[in-house]
JSON list of C-alpha atoms in Angstrom, two decimals:
[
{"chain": "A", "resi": 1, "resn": "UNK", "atom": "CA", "xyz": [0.00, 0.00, 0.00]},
{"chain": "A", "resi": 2, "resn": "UNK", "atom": "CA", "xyz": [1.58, 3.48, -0.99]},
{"chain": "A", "resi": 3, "resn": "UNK", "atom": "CA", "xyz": [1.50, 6.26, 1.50]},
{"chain": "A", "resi": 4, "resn": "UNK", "atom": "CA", "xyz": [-0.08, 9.59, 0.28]},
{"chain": "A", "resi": 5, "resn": "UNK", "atom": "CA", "xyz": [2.67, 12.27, 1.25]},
{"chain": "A", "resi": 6, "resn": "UNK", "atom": "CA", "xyz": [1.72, 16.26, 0.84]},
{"chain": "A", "resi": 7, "resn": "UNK", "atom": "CA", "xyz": [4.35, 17.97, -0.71]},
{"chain": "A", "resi": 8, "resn": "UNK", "atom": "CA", "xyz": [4.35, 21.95, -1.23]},
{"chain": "A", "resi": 9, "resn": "UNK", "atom": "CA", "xyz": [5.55, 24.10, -3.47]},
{"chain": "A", "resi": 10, "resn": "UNK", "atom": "CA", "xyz": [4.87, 26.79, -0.71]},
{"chain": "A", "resi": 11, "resn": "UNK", "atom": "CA", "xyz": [7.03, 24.54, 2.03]},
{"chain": "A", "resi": 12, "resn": "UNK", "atom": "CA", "xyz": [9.89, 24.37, -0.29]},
{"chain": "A", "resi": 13, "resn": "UNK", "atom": "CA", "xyz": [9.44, 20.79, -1.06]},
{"chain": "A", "resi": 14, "resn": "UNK", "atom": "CA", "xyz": [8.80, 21.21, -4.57]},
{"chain": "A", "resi": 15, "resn": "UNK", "atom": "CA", "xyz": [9.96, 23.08, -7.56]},
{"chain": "A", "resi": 16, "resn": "UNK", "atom": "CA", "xyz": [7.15, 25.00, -9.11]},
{"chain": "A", "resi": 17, "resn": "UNK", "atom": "CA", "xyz": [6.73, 24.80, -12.81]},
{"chain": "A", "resi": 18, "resn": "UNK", "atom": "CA", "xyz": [8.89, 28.16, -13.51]},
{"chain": "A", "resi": 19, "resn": "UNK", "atom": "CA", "xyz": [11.43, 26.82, -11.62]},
{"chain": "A", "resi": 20, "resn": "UNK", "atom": "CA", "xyz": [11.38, 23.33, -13.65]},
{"chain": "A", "resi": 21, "resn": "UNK", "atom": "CA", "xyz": [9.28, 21.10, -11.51]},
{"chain": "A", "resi": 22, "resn": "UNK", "atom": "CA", "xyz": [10.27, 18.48, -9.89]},
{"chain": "A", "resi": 23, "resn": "UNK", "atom": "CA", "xyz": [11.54, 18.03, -5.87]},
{"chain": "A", "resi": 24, "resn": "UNK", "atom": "CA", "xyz": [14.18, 20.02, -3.97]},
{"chain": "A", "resi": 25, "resn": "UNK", "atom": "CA", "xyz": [16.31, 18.29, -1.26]},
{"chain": "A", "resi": 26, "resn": "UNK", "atom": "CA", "xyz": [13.75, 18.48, 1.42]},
{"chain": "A", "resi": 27, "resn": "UNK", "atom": "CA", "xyz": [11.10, 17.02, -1.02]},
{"chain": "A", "resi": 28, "resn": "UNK", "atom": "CA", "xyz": [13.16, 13.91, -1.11]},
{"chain": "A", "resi": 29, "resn": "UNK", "atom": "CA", "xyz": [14.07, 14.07, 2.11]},
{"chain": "A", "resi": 30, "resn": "UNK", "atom": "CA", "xyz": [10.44, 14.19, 3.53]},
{"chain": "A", "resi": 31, "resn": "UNK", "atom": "CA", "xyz": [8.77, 11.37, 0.78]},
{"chain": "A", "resi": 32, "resn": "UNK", "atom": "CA", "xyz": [11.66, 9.04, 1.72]},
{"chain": "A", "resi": 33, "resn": "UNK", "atom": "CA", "xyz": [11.42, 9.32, 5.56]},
{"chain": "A", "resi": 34, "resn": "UNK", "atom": "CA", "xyz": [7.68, 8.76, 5.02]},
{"chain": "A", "resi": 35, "resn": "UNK", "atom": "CA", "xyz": [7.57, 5.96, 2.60]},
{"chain": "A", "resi": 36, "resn": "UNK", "atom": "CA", "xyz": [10.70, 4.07, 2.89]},
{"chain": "A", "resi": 37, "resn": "UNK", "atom": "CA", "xyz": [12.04, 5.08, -0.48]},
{"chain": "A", "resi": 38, "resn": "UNK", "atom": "CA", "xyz": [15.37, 6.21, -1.59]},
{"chain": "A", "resi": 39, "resn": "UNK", "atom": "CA", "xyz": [14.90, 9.01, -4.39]},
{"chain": "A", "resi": 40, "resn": "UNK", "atom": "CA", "xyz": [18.35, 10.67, -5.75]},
{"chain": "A", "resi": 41, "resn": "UNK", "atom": "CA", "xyz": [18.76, 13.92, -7.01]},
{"chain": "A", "resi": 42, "resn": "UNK", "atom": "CA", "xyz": [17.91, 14.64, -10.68]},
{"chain": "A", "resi": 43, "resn": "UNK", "atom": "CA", "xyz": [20.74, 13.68, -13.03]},
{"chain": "A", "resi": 44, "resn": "UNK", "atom": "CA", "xyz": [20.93, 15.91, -16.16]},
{"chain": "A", "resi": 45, "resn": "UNK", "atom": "CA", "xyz": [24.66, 15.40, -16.59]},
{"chain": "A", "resi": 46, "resn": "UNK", "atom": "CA", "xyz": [25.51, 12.15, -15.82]},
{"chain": "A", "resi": 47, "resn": "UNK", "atom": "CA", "xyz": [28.93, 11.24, -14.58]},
{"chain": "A", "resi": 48, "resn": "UNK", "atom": "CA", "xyz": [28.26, 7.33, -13.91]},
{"chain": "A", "resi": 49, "resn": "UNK", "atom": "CA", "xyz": [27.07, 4.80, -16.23]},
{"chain": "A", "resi": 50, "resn": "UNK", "atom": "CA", "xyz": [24.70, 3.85, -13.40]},
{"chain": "A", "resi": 51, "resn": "UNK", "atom": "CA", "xyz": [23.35, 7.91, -13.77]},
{"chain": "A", "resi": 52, "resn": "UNK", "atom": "CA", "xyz": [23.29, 7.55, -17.61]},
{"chain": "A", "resi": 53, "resn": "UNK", "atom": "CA", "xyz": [20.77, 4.48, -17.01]},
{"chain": "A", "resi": 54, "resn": "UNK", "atom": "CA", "xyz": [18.67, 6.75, -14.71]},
{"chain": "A", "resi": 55, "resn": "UNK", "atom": "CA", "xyz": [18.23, 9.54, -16.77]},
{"chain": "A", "resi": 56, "resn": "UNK", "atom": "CA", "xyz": [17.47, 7.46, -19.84]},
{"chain": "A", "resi": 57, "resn": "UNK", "atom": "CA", "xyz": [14.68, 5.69, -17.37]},
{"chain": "A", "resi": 58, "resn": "UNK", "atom": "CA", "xyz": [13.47, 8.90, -16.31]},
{"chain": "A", "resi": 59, "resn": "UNK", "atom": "CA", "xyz": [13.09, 10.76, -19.71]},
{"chain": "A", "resi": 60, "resn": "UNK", "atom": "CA", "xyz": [11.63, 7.67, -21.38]},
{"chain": "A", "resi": 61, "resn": "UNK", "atom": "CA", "xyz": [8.89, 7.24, -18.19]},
{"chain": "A", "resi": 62, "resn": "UNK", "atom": "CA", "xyz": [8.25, 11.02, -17.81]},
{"chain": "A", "resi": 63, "resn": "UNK", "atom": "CA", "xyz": [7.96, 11.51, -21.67]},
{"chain": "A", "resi": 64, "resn": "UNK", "atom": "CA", "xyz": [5.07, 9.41, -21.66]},
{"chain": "A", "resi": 65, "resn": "UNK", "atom": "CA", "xyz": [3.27, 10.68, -18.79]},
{"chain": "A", "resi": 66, "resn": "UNK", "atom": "CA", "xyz": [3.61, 14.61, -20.47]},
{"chain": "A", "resi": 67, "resn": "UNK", "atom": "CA", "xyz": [2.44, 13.25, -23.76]},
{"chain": "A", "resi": 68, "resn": "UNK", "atom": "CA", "xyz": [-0.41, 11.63, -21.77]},
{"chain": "A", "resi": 69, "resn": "UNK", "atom": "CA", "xyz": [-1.04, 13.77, -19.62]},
{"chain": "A", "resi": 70, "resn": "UNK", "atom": "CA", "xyz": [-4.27, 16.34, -19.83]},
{"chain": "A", "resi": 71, "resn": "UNK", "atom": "CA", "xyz": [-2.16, 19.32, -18.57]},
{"chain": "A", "resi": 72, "resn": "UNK", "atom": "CA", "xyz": [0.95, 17.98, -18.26]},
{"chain": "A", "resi": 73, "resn": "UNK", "atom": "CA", "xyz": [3.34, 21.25, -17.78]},
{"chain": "A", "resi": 74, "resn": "UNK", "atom": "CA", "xyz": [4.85, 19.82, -13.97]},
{"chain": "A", "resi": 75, "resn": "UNK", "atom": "CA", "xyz": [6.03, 16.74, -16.60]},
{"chain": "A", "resi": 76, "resn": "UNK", "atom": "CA", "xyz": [7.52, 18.88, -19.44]},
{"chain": "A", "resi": 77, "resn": "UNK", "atom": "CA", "xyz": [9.43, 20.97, -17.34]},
{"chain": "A", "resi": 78, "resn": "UNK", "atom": "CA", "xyz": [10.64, 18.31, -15.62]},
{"chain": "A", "resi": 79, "resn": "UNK", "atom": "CA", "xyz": [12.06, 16.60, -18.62]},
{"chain": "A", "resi": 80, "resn": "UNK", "atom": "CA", "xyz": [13.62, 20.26, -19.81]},
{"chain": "A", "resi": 81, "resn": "UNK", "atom": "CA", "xyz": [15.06, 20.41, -16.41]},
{"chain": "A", "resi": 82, "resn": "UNK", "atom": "CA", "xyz": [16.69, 16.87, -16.68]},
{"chain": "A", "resi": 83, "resn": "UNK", "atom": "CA", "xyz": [17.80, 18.07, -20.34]},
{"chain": "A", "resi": 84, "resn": "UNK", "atom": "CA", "xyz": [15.41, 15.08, -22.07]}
]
């Protein structure tokens, strides 16, 4: 069962959509105290193969949801912030 965790743009937990979407430190810090998880920072130069893998996860995932999506602006600047 996944835990429903309230992050704010307001709080500083979130990047708003100017900014390029998308969580800030304390974003991850608070979802992965509450759930267990273990999100990493975005990656939009990778320096590891391991990073390359993640970014080409994340674009591939997240271009999906913003060509899916209704209103999907959160998505698209997340992928211009991870340089997709």
């Amino acid at each position: 069962m996944a835990k429903n965790v309230s992050l704010s743009v307001s709080r500083g937990e979130k990047l708003s959509v100017k900014q390029g979407a998308g969580l800030t430190a304390k974003g991850r810090a608070k979802y992965n105290a509450a759930t267990g998880s273990n999100l990493k920072a975005p990656a939009p130069n990778p320096k590891t193969e391991a990073d390359k893998g993640r970014k080409a996860s994340f674009c591939a995932r997240m271009g999906a949801v913003a060509a899916k999506a209704k209103d999907g602006e959160r998505a698209k600047a997340a992928l211009k912030r991870w340089k997709c």
